[in-house]
PDB file of C-alpha atoms in Angstrom:
ATOM      1  CA  MET A   1      55.323  98.858  65.732  1.00 78.00           C
ATOM      2  CA  ARG A   2      57.924 100.823  68.131  1.00 85.00           C
ATOM      3  CA  ILE A   3      58.341 104.446  68.044  1.00 87.00           C
ATOM      4  CA  ARG A   4      62.030 104.025  68.344  1.00 88.00           C
ATOM      5  CA  ASN A   5      62.069 102.237  64.892  1.00 90.00           C
ATOM      6  CA  LEU A   6      60.235 104.951  63.490  1.00 91.00           C
ATOM      7  CA  GLU A   7      62.659 107.468  64.615  1.00 92.00           C
ATOM      8  CA  THR A   8      65.486 105.487  63.383  1.00 92.00           C
ATOM      9  CA  PHE A   9      64.180 105.025  59.958  1.00 92.00           C
ATOM     10  CA  VAL A  10      63.509 109.176  59.911  1.00 92.00           C
ATOM     11  CA  LYS A  11      67.239 109.635  60.984  1.00 92.00           C
ATOM     12  CA  VAL A  12      68.448 107.335  58.489  1.00 92.00           C
ATOM     13  CA  ALA A  13      66.124 108.936  55.552  1.00 91.00           C
ATOM     14  CA  GLU A  14      67.497 112.416  56.916  1.00 91.00           C
ATOM     15  CA  LEU A  15      70.912 111.742  56.949  1.00 91.00           C
ATOM     16  CA  GLU A  16      71.131 109.095  54.046  1.00 90.00           C
ATOM     17  CA  SER A  17      73.784 107.042  55.988  1.00 90.00           C
ATOM     18  CA  PHE A  18      73.276 103.934  58.574  1.00 91.00           C
ATOM     19  CA  HIS A  19      76.536 105.087  60.016  1.00 89.00           C
ATOM     20  CA  ALA A  20      75.734 108.717  60.380  1.00 91.00           C
ATOM     21  CA  ALA A  21      72.399 107.679  61.911  1.00 90.00           C
ATOM     22  CA  ALA A  22      74.095 105.330  64.523  1.00 90.00           C
ATOM     23  CA  LYS A  23      76.523 108.165  65.289  1.00 90.00           C
ATOM     24  CA  ALA A  24      73.572 110.755  65.784  1.00 90.00           C
ATOM     25  CA  LEU A  25      71.376 108.224  67.970  1.00 88.00           C
ATOM     26  CA  LYS A  26      74.301 107.109  69.814  1.00 85.00           C
ATOM     27  CA  ALA A  27      73.787 103.707  68.768  1.00 87.00           C
ATOM     28  CA  THR A  28      75.801 100.832  67.133  1.00 90.00           C
ATOM     29  CA  GLN A  29      75.315 100.349  63.322  1.00 89.00           C
ATOM     30  CA  PRO A  30      74.029  96.809  63.590  1.00 89.00           C
ATOM     31  CA  THR A  31      71.611  98.188  66.139  1.00 91.00           C
ATOM     32  CA  ILE A  32      70.320 100.868  63.687  1.00 91.00           C
ATOM     33  CA  SER A  33      70.096  98.363  60.967  1.00 91.00           C
ATOM     34  CA  SER A  34      68.088  95.794  63.289  1.00 91.00           C
ATOM     35  CA  ARG A  35      65.639  98.721  64.005  1.00 92.00           C
ATOM     36  CA  VAL A  36      65.218  99.491  60.320  1.00 92.00           C
ATOM     37  CA  ALA A  37      64.763  95.522  59.556  1.00 92.00           C
ATOM     38  CA  ALA A  38      62.280  95.307  62.335  1.00 92.00           C
ATOM     39  CA  LEU A  39      60.225  98.079  61.036  1.00 91.00           C
ATOM     40  CA  GLU A  40      60.506  96.747  57.500  1.00 92.00           C
ATOM     41  CA  ALA A  41      59.329  93.270  58.881  1.00 91.00           C
ATOM     42  CA  ASP A  42      56.141  95.188  60.695  1.00 90.00           C
ATOM     43  CA  LEU A  43      55.232  96.898  57.263  1.00 91.00           C
ATOM     44  CA  GLY A  44      55.940  94.300  55.028  1.00 91.00           C
ATOM     45  CA  VAL A  45      58.159  96.506  52.689  1.00 92.00           C
ATOM     46  CA  SER A  46      61.648  97.313  52.026  1.00 92.00           C
ATOM     47  CA  LEU A  47      62.342 101.133  53.090  1.00 93.00           C
ATOM     48  CA  PHE A  48      65.892 101.557  52.001  1.00 91.00           C
ATOM     49  CA  ARG A  49      68.199 100.579  48.854  1.00 89.00           C
ATOM     50  CA  ARG A  50      71.977 100.418  49.497  1.00 84.00           C
ATOM     51  CA  ASP A  51      74.456 100.331  47.016  1.00 81.00           C
ATOM     52  CA  GLN A  52      77.774 101.725  45.846  1.00 77.00           C
ATOM     53  CA  GLY A  53      76.013 105.214  45.467  1.00 72.00           C
ATOM     54  CA  GLY A  54      74.709 105.410  49.255  1.00 81.00           C
ATOM     55  CA  THR A  55      71.707 104.656  51.058  1.00 89.00           C
ATOM     56  CA  THR A  56      68.479 106.089  49.266  1.00 90.00           C
ATOM     57  CA  LEU A  57      64.746 105.255  50.061  1.00 92.00           C
ATOM     58  CA  THR A  58      62.906 103.113  47.931  1.00 92.00           C
ATOM     59  CA  SER A  59      59.495 104.143  46.355  1.00 92.00           C
ATOM     60  CA  ARG A  60      57.689 102.706  49.309  1.00 91.00           C
ATOM     61  CA  GLY A  61      60.310 104.507  51.588  1.00 89.00           C
ATOM     62  CA  ARG A  62      59.504 107.529  50.206  1.00 92.00           C
ATOM     63  CA  GLN A  63      55.604 107.087  50.623  1.00 91.00           C
ATOM     64  CA  MET A  64      56.177 105.862  54.132  1.00 91.00           C
ATOM     65  CA  LEU A  65      58.555 108.751  55.435  1.00 92.00           C
ATOM     66  CA  PRO A  66      56.033 111.685  55.919  1.00 92.00           C
ATOM     67  CA  TYR A  67      53.685 109.351  57.611  1.00 91.00           C
ATOM     68  CA  ALA A  68      56.650 108.222  60.292  1.00 91.00           C
ATOM     69  CA  GLN A  69      57.947 111.929  60.591  1.00 91.00           C
ATOM     70  CA  ARG A  70      54.391 112.788  61.733  1.00 91.00           C
ATOM     71  CA  LEU A  71      54.019 109.930  64.369  1.00 90.00           C
ATOM     72  CA  VAL A  72      57.531 110.833  65.581  1.00 88.00           C
ATOM     73  CA  GLY A  73      56.725 114.375  66.027  1.00 87.00           C
ATOM     74  CA  ILE A  74      53.418 113.629  67.613  1.00 86.00           C
ATOM     75  CA  ASN A  75      55.509 111.407  70.122  1.00 83.00           C
ATOM     76  CA  VAL A  76      57.572 114.241  70.928  1.00 82.00           C
ATOM     77  CA  GLU A  77      54.899 116.673  71.267  1.00 80.00           C
ATOM     78  CA  MET A  78      52.635 114.248  73.549  1.00 76.00           C
ATOM     79  CA  LYS A  79      55.890 113.442  75.752  1.00 73.00           C
ATOM     80  CA  ALA A  80      56.471 117.291  76.319  1.00 72.00           C
ATOM     81  CA  GLN A  81      52.817 117.998  77.096  1.00 67.00           C
ATOM     82  CA  LEU A  82      52.803 115.131  79.480  1.00 64.00           C
ATOM     83  CA  LYS A  83      55.671 116.489  81.196  1.00 64.00           C
ATOM     84  CA  GLN A  84      54.516 120.009  81.279  1.00 60.00           C
ATOM     85  CA  ASP A  85      51.390 118.638  83.049  1.00 52.00           C
ATOM     86  CA  LEU A  86      53.410 116.451  85.293  1.00 54.00           C
ATOM     87  CA  ASN A  87      54.461 117.749  88.648  1.00 52.00           C
ATOM     88  CA  GLU A  88      57.842 116.428  88.086  1.00 52.00           C
ATOM     89  CA  ALA A  89      59.390 117.434  91.784  1.00 56.00           C
ATOM     90  CA  GLY A  90      59.515 114.622  94.116  1.00 73.00           C
ATOM     91  CA  SER A  91      60.940 111.246  94.453  1.00 84.00           C
ATOM     92  CA  VAL A  92      60.228 107.921  92.821  1.00 90.00           C
ATOM     93  CA  ARG A  93      61.120 104.365  94.149  1.00 94.00           C
ATOM     94  CA  ILE A  94      62.103 102.031  91.491  1.00 96.00           C
ATOM     95  CA  GLY A  95      62.879  98.179  91.877  1.00 96.00           C
ATOM     96  CA  ILE A  96      65.435  96.746  89.305  1.00 96.00           C
ATOM     97  CA  ALA A  97      65.967  92.657  89.148  1.00 95.00           C
ATOM     98  CA  ASP A  98      69.612  92.123  89.760  1.00 94.00           C
ATOM     99  CA  THR A  99      69.797  90.718  86.404  1.00 92.00           C
ATOM    100  CA  LEU A 100      68.657  94.005  84.496  1.00 94.00           C
ATOM    101  CA  ALA A 101      70.413  96.324  87.122  1.00 95.00           C
ATOM    102  CA  GLN A 102      73.717  94.329  86.024  1.00 93.00           C
ATOM    103  CA  LEU A 103      73.329  95.346  82.321  1.00 94.00           C
ATOM    104  CA  TRP A 104      71.200  98.488  82.537  1.00 95.00           C
ATOM    105  CA  VAL A 105      70.996 100.499  85.801  1.00 95.00           C
ATOM    106  CA  SER A 106      73.704 103.080  84.481  1.00 95.00           C
ATOM    107  CA  PRO A 107      72.105 103.913  81.274  1.00 95.00           C
ATOM    108  CA  LEU A 108      68.634 103.831  82.847  1.00 95.00           C
ATOM    109  CA  LEU A 109      69.450 106.109  85.448  1.00 95.00           C
ATOM    110  CA  LYS A 110      71.379 108.522  83.172  1.00 95.00           C
ATOM    111  CA  LYS A 111      68.308 108.952  80.815  1.00 93.00           C
ATOM    112  CA  TRP A 112      65.859 109.301  83.657  1.00 91.00           C
ATOM    113  CA  ARG A 113      67.916 111.905  85.242  1.00 91.00           C
ATOM    114  CA  SER A 114      68.227 113.851  81.861  1.00 89.00           C
ATOM    115  CA  GLU A 115      64.226 113.473  80.955  1.00 85.00           C
ATOM    116  CA  PHE A 116      63.293 114.222  84.648  1.00 85.00           C
ATOM    117  CA  PRO A 117      65.772 116.670  86.300  1.00 84.00           C
ATOM    118  CA  HIS A 118      63.511 117.591  89.325  1.00 82.00           C
ATOM    119  CA  VAL A 119      62.682 113.735  90.320  1.00 87.00           C
ATOM    120  CA  GLU A 120      64.723 112.190  93.086  1.00 89.00           C
ATOM    121  CA  PHE A 121      65.321 108.445  92.193  1.00 94.00           C
ATOM    122  CA  GLU A 122      65.390 105.696  94.750  1.00 95.00           C
ATOM    123  CA  VAL A 123      66.753 102.508  93.293  1.00 96.00           C
ATOM    124  CA  VAL A 124      66.110  98.834  94.934  1.00 96.00           C
ATOM    125  CA  ILE A 125      68.108  95.910  93.447  1.00 95.00           C
ATOM    126  CA  ASP A 126      66.630  92.576  94.335  1.00 93.00           C
ATOM    127  CA  ILE A 127      65.416  89.370  92.970  1.00 91.00           C
ATOM    128  CA  SER A 128      62.156  89.755  90.972  1.00 92.00           C
ATOM    129  CA  ASP A 129      59.964  87.809  93.658  1.00 89.00           C
ATOM    130  CA  SER A 130      60.967  90.332  96.292  1.00 92.00           C
ATOM    131  CA  LEU A 131      60.393  93.302  94.197  1.00 94.00           C
ATOM    132  CA  LEU A 132      56.794  91.925  93.660  1.00 92.00           C
ATOM    133  CA  GLN A 133      56.159  91.573  97.304  1.00 92.00           C
ATOM    134  CA  GLN A 134      57.468  95.253  97.911  1.00 95.00           C
ATOM    135  CA  ILE A 135      55.440  96.688  95.184  1.00 94.00           C
ATOM    136  CA  GLY A 136      52.409  94.667  96.565  1.00 92.00           C
ATOM    137  CA  ARG A 137      53.078  96.532 100.035  1.00 94.00           C
ATOM    138  CA  HIS A 138      53.399  99.875  98.639  1.00 93.00           C
ATOM    139  CA  GLU A 139      57.164 100.098  98.952  1.00 96.00           C
ATOM    140  CA  LEU A 140      57.963 100.495  95.403  1.00 95.00           C
ATOM    141  CA  ASP A 141      56.253 102.821  92.482  1.00 94.00           C
ATOM    142  CA  MET A 142      57.583 100.793  89.510  1.00 94.00           C
ATOM    143  CA  VAL A 143      59.498  97.505  89.040  1.00 96.00           C
ATOM    144  CA  LEU A 144      61.689  96.219  86.147  1.00 96.00           C
ATOM    145  CA  MET A 145      61.649  92.522  86.755  1.00 94.00           C
ATOM    146  CA  VAL A 146      61.013  88.872  85.392  1.00 92.00           C
ATOM    147  CA  VAL A 147      57.327  88.535  84.046  1.00 88.00           C
ATOM    148  CA  HIS A 148      54.707  87.022  86.416  1.00 80.00           C
ATOM    149  CA  PRO A 149      51.927  86.243  84.420  1.00 68.00           C
ATOM    150  CA  GLU A 150      50.103  85.378  87.383  1.00 69.00           C
ATOM    151  CA  SER A 151      50.303  88.807  89.010  1.00 74.00           C
ATOM    152  CA  ASP A 152      47.095  90.832  89.615  1.00 82.00           C
ATOM    153  CA  ILE A 153      48.504  93.735  91.318  1.00 87.00           C
ATOM    154  CA  LEU A 154      50.457  94.837  88.283  1.00 88.00           C
ATOM    155  CA  LEU A 155      49.744  96.726  85.055  1.00 89.00           C
ATOM    156  CA  SER A 156      52.877  95.587  82.881  1.00 88.00           C
ATOM    157  CA  GLU A 157      54.537  95.960  79.501  1.00 89.00           C
ATOM    158  CA  HIS A 158      57.189  93.604  77.885  1.00 90.00           C
ATOM    159  CA  LEU A 159      60.570  94.870  78.278  1.00 91.00           C
ATOM    160  CA  CYS A 160      63.114  92.533  76.751  1.00 91.00           C
ATOM    161  CA  SER A 161      64.015  88.686  76.507  1.00 92.00           C
ATOM    162  CA  TYR A 162      67.301  86.983  77.129  1.00 92.00           C
ATOM    163  CA  ARG A 163      68.464  83.797  75.990  1.00 91.00           C
ATOM    164  CA  GLN A 164      69.674  81.596  79.100  1.00 91.00           C
ATOM    165  CA  VAL A 165      72.435  79.245  78.710  1.00 91.00           C
ATOM    166  CA  TRP A 166      74.517  76.600  80.523  1.00 93.00           C
ATOM    167  CA  MET A 167      77.819  77.730  81.667  1.00 94.00           C
ATOM    168  CA  ALA A 168      80.874  76.697  83.399  1.00 95.00           C
ATOM    169  CA  SER A 169      84.460  77.678  83.900  1.00 95.00           C
ATOM    170  CA  ASN A 170      87.085  75.760  81.424  1.00 92.00           C
ATOM    171  CA  GLU A 171      88.606  74.158  84.419  1.00 93.00           C
ATOM    172  CA  TYR A 172      85.226  72.472  85.608  1.00 94.00           C
ATOM    173  CA  VAL A 173      84.618  71.535  81.981  1.00 92.00           C
ATOM    174  CA  GLU A 174      87.649  69.745  81.929  1.00 91.00           C
ATOM    175  CA  GLU A 175      87.355  68.037  85.170  1.00 91.00           C
ATOM    176  CA  LYS A 176      84.099  66.712  84.592  1.00 90.00           C
ATOM    177  CA  ASN A 177      84.639  65.778  80.856  1.00 89.00           C
ATOM    178  CA  LEU A 178      81.901  68.025  79.454  1.00 89.00           C
ATOM    179  CA  ALA A 179      83.243  69.241  76.477  1.00 85.00           C
ATOM    180  CA  ASN A 180      82.096  66.470  73.945  1.00 77.00           C
ATOM    181  CA  GLU A 181      79.010  65.544  72.906  1.00 80.00           C
ATOM    182  CA  PRO A 182      75.774  67.424  73.827  1.00 90.00           C
ATOM    183  CA  LEU A 183      75.162  66.841  77.554  1.00 90.00           C
ATOM    184  CA  ASN A 184      72.030  65.358  78.457  1.00 89.00           C
ATOM    185  CA  LEU A 185      70.094  65.525  81.767  1.00 89.00           C
ATOM    186  CA  TRP A 186      71.498  62.759  83.420  1.00 89.00           C
ATOM    187  CA  GLN A 187      75.156  64.294  82.751  1.00 89.00           C
ATOM    188  CA  LEU A 188      74.072  67.660  84.010  1.00 90.00           C
ATOM    189  CA  SER A 189      72.641  65.868  86.887  1.00 89.00           C
ATOM    190  CA  ARG A 190      76.311  64.541  87.861  1.00 89.00           C
ATOM    191  CA  CYS A 191      77.419  68.265  88.208  1.00 90.00           C
ATOM    192  CA  SER A 192      77.179  70.806  91.086  1.00 92.00           C
ATOM    193  CA  VAL A 193      74.377  73.047  89.957  1.00 94.00           C
ATOM    194  CA  LEU A 194      74.262  76.639  90.840  1.00 95.00           C
ATOM    195  CA  SER A 195      71.163  78.608  90.915  1.00 93.00           C
ATOM    196  CA  PHE A 196      69.128  82.116  91.678  1.00 91.00           C
ATOM    197  CA  PRO A 197      67.268  81.679  95.113  1.00 89.00           C
ATOM    198  CA  ARG A 198      64.613  79.020  95.889  1.00 88.00           C
ATOM    199  CA  ASN A 199      61.185  79.675  94.384  1.00 82.00           C
ATOM    200  CA  THR A 200      62.398  82.113  92.009  1.00 85.00           C
ATOM    201  CA  GLN A 201      61.479  81.626  88.248  1.00 85.00           C
ATOM    202  CA  PRO A 202      64.754  80.167  87.270  1.00 87.00           C
ATOM    203  CA  TRP A 203      64.866  77.928  90.569  1.00 90.00           C
ATOM    204  CA  ARG A 204      61.353  76.511  89.767  1.00 88.00           C
ATOM    205  CA  TYR A 205      62.492  75.903  86.157  1.00 89.00           C
ATOM    206  CA  LEU A 206      65.583  73.765  87.252  1.00 91.00           C
ATOM    207  CA  ASP A 207      63.375  72.025  90.011  1.00 90.00           C
ATOM    208  CA  GLY A 208      61.240  70.886  87.574  1.00 89.00           C
ATOM    209  CA  LEU A 209      63.620  69.906  85.056  1.00 89.00           C
ATOM    210  CA  PHE A 210      65.584  67.796  87.376  1.00 90.00           C
ATOM    211  CA  SER A 211      62.424  66.484  89.396  1.00 87.00           C
ATOM    212  CA  VAL A 212      62.298  63.373  86.991  1.00 85.00           C
ATOM    213  CA  MET A 213      65.779  62.237  88.521  1.00 80.00           C
ATOM    214  CA  ALA A 214      63.846  61.216  91.663  1.00 72.00           C
ATOM    215  CA  GLU A 215      66.857  60.081  94.128  1.00 77.00           C
ATOM    216  CA  ASP A 216      69.555  61.089  91.587  1.00 80.00           C
ATOM    217  CA  ARG A 217      68.486  64.852  91.407  1.00 86.00           C
ATOM    218  CA  PRO A 218      71.291  67.013  92.055  1.00 88.00           C
ATOM    219  CA  MET A 219      71.212  69.644  95.021  1.00 87.00           C
ATOM    220  CA  LEU A 220      70.705  73.097  93.669  1.00 91.00           C
ATOM    221  CA  HIS A 221      72.983  75.556  95.326  1.00 94.00           C
ATOM    222  CA  THR A 222      71.512  79.087  95.498  1.00 94.00           C
ATOM    223  CA  CYS A 223      72.906  82.641  95.656  1.00 92.00           C
ATOM    224  CA  SER A 224      70.877  85.798  95.702  1.00 88.00           C
ATOM    225  CA  SER A 225      73.612  87.970  93.942  1.00 90.00           C
ATOM    226  CA  VAL A 226      73.876  87.334  90.083  1.00 90.00           C
ATOM    227  CA  SER A 227      77.295  88.698  90.358  1.00 91.00           C
ATOM    228  CA  HIS A 228      78.160  86.393  92.965  1.00 93.00           C
ATOM    229  CA  LEU A 229      76.475  83.554  91.017  1.00 93.00           C
ATOM    230  CA  MET A 230      78.771  84.169  88.074  1.00 93.00           C
ATOM    231  CA  ASN A 231      81.985  84.373  90.275  1.00 94.00           C
ATOM    232  CA  LEU A 232      81.090  81.129  91.685  1.00 95.00           C
ATOM    233  CA  THR A 233      80.599  79.597  88.380  1.00 95.00           C
ATOM    234  CA  GLU A 234      83.990  81.243  87.175  1.00 95.00           C
ATOM    235  CA  GLN A 235      85.814  79.718  90.331  1.00 95.00           C
ATOM    236  CA  GLY A 236      84.828  76.326  89.257  1.00 94.00           C
ATOM    237  CA  LEU A 237      82.179  75.464  91.947  1.00 95.00           C
ATOM    238  CA  GLY A 238      79.622  74.170  89.686  1.00 94.00           C
ATOM    239  CA  ILE A 239      77.765  74.929  86.514  1.00 94.00           C
ATOM    240  CA  SER A 240      74.763  77.479  86.489  1.00 94.00           C
ATOM    241  CA  LEU A 241      72.079  78.601  83.951  1.00 92.00           C
ATOM    242  CA  LEU A 242      72.562  82.495  83.087  1.00 91.00           C
ATOM    243  CA  PRO A 243      71.121  85.058  80.667  1.00 91.00           C
ATOM    244  CA  GLU A 244      73.906  85.110  78.247  1.00 91.00           C
ATOM    245  CA  PRO A 245      74.350  88.783  77.943  1.00 92.00           C
ATOM    246  CA  LEU A 246      75.436  88.873  81.421  1.00 90.00           C
ATOM    247  CA  ALA A 247      78.242  86.652  81.110  1.00 89.00           C
ATOM    248  CA  ALA A 248      79.386  88.188  77.709  1.00 90.00           C
ATOM    249  CA  PRO A 249      82.686  89.833  79.334  1.00 90.00           C
ATOM    250  CA  LEU A 250      83.466  86.567  80.795  1.00 91.00           C
ATOM    251  CA  LEU A 251      82.761  84.647  77.977  1.00 91.00           C
ATOM    252  CA  ALA A 252      85.140  87.060  75.678  1.00 92.00           C
ATOM    253  CA  GLN A 253      87.963  86.420  78.336  1.00 93.00           C
ATOM    254  CA  ASN A 254      87.704  82.760  78.193  1.00 92.00           C
ATOM    255  CA  LYS A 255      87.015  82.626  81.795  1.00 93.00           C
ATOM    256  CA  LEU A 256      83.412  80.873  81.307  1.00 93.00           C
ATOM    257  CA  THR A 257      82.403  78.689  78.351  1.00 93.00           C
ATOM    258  CA  ILE A 258      78.776  77.848  76.922  1.00 93.00           C
ATOM    259  CA  LEU A 259      77.958  74.012  77.475  1.00 92.00           C
ATOM    260  CA  ASN A 260      76.575  71.931  74.386  1.00 91.00           C
ATOM    261  CA  THR A 261      73.303  70.546  75.774  1.00 91.00           C
ATOM    262  CA  ALA A 262      71.041  68.134  74.286  1.00 90.00           C
ATOM    263  CA  ASP A 263      67.412  69.212  73.152  1.00 84.00           C
ATOM    264  CA  GLU A 264      65.906  67.570  76.238  1.00 82.00           C
ATOM    265  CA  VAL A 265      67.548  70.196  78.360  1.00 83.00           C
ATOM    266  CA  SER A 266      66.633  73.117  76.133  1.00 80.00           C
ATOM    267  CA  VAL A 267      65.998  76.330  78.189  1.00 85.00           C
ATOM    268  CA  PRO A 268      63.303  78.991  77.526  1.00 86.00           C
ATOM    269  CA  ASN A 269      64.464  82.493  77.202  1.00 90.00           C
ATOM    270  CA  ILE A 270      63.855  84.419  80.348  1.00 91.00           C
ATOM    271  CA  ASP A 271      61.218  87.496  79.869  1.00 93.00           C
ATOM    272  CA  PHE A 272      61.319  90.937  81.617  1.00 94.00           C
ATOM    273  CA  CYS A 273      58.798  93.597  81.982  1.00 93.00           C
ATOM    274  CA  CYS A 274      58.130  97.018  83.382  1.00 93.00           C
ATOM    275  CA  GLY A 275      55.321  97.540  85.578  1.00 92.00           C
ATOM    276  CA  TRP A 276      53.425  99.718  88.006  1.00 93.00           C
ATOM    277  CA  ARG A 277      50.428  99.061  90.337  1.00 92.00           C
ATOM    278  CA  VAL A 278      46.747  98.899  88.866  1.00 91.00           C
ATOM    279  CA  ASP A 279      45.707 101.184  91.400  1.00 89.00           C
ATOM    280  CA  ASP A 280      48.362 103.839  90.515  1.00 86.00           C
ATOM    281  CA  GLU A 281      46.651 106.636  88.424  1.00 81.00           C
ATOM    282  CA  ARG A 282      49.872 108.772  88.102  1.00 80.00           C
ATOM    283  CA  LEU A 283      51.573 109.529  85.029  1.00 80.00           C
ATOM    284  CA  LEU A 284      55.235 109.381  86.248  1.00 83.00           C
ATOM    285  CA  PRO A 285      55.693 105.561  86.362  1.00 86.00           C
ATOM    286  CA  LYS A 286      54.198 105.029  82.815  1.00 85.00           C
ATOM    287  CA  LEU A 287      56.495 107.850  81.508  1.00 86.00           C
ATOM    288  CA  LEU A 288      59.462 106.110  83.279  1.00 90.00           C
ATOM    289  CA  ALA A 289      58.360 102.855  81.848  1.00 90.00           C
ATOM    290  CA  ALA A 290      58.324 104.263  78.346  1.00 88.00           C
ATOM    291  CA  THR A 291      61.737 105.742  78.691  1.00 90.00           C
ATOM    292  CA  ALA A 292      62.975 102.500  79.926  1.00 92.00           C
ATOM    293  CA  ARG A 293      61.601 100.595  76.804  1.00 89.00           C
ATOM    294  CA  GLU A 294      63.683 103.269  74.565  1.00 87.00           C
ATOM    295  CA  VAL A 295      66.990 102.413  76.420  1.00 91.00           C
ATOM    296  CA  ILE A 296      66.662  98.686  76.585  1.00 87.00           C
TER     297      ILE A 296
END
């Protein structure tokens, strides 16, 4: 049960409006509805009744509201006390995976600077494998990166998951005749494949996927910059496997298209976490991680 969902429930109940709550919390109305739905799923009850008369609490909603208000209040008090106890002056070194940085670095820094005005932020944007090595060498205090289940140097918490999709430019789709039936592994292997760098999690997935092709395995052309990887795809240099939110603007502008693929090449979501060293006993990385989970 996420505190943000409880905060949203309380705000909707207080304002008796999903629209007003969205405005007050600086979120979209679908986001507000999604948070309330997630809380209802966690609790197993319906919290609101919406009809022509407006938004009202159900009997269960009225019963749950005082508890939610207390939990939200305790969370506010706890964070205030932690900040009071924390020596906020100084600097913190944060590594952010390129994919997350493309989507979230501005709102994250805005929120962090607002909540920790005396902290100087040093942000490093890199691929996740490099960030893991850097925090292992004590060069970073905290990382937002692709989940590494095998890592024994990090304490981490789940941050978000993104759907990965095969993409290509419209010109490349037409050139390679990729617009018809769902594409199978052999058809994808006939294309030029663009990827994140060797031995990263996305590269390892593609390497394993095409390993069954033996001598027909396509070459994986790599690029360490996600913005350049999207640009190369847009320019028609090949197909790429990317988190869907990254390409949303190019998809909306009809500069990229999502390929229709067969079940045999279905792709798992890519999971991100926020983490800090297991031997780091300071409060600041943990508070920054909690704030990141509120933003993303």
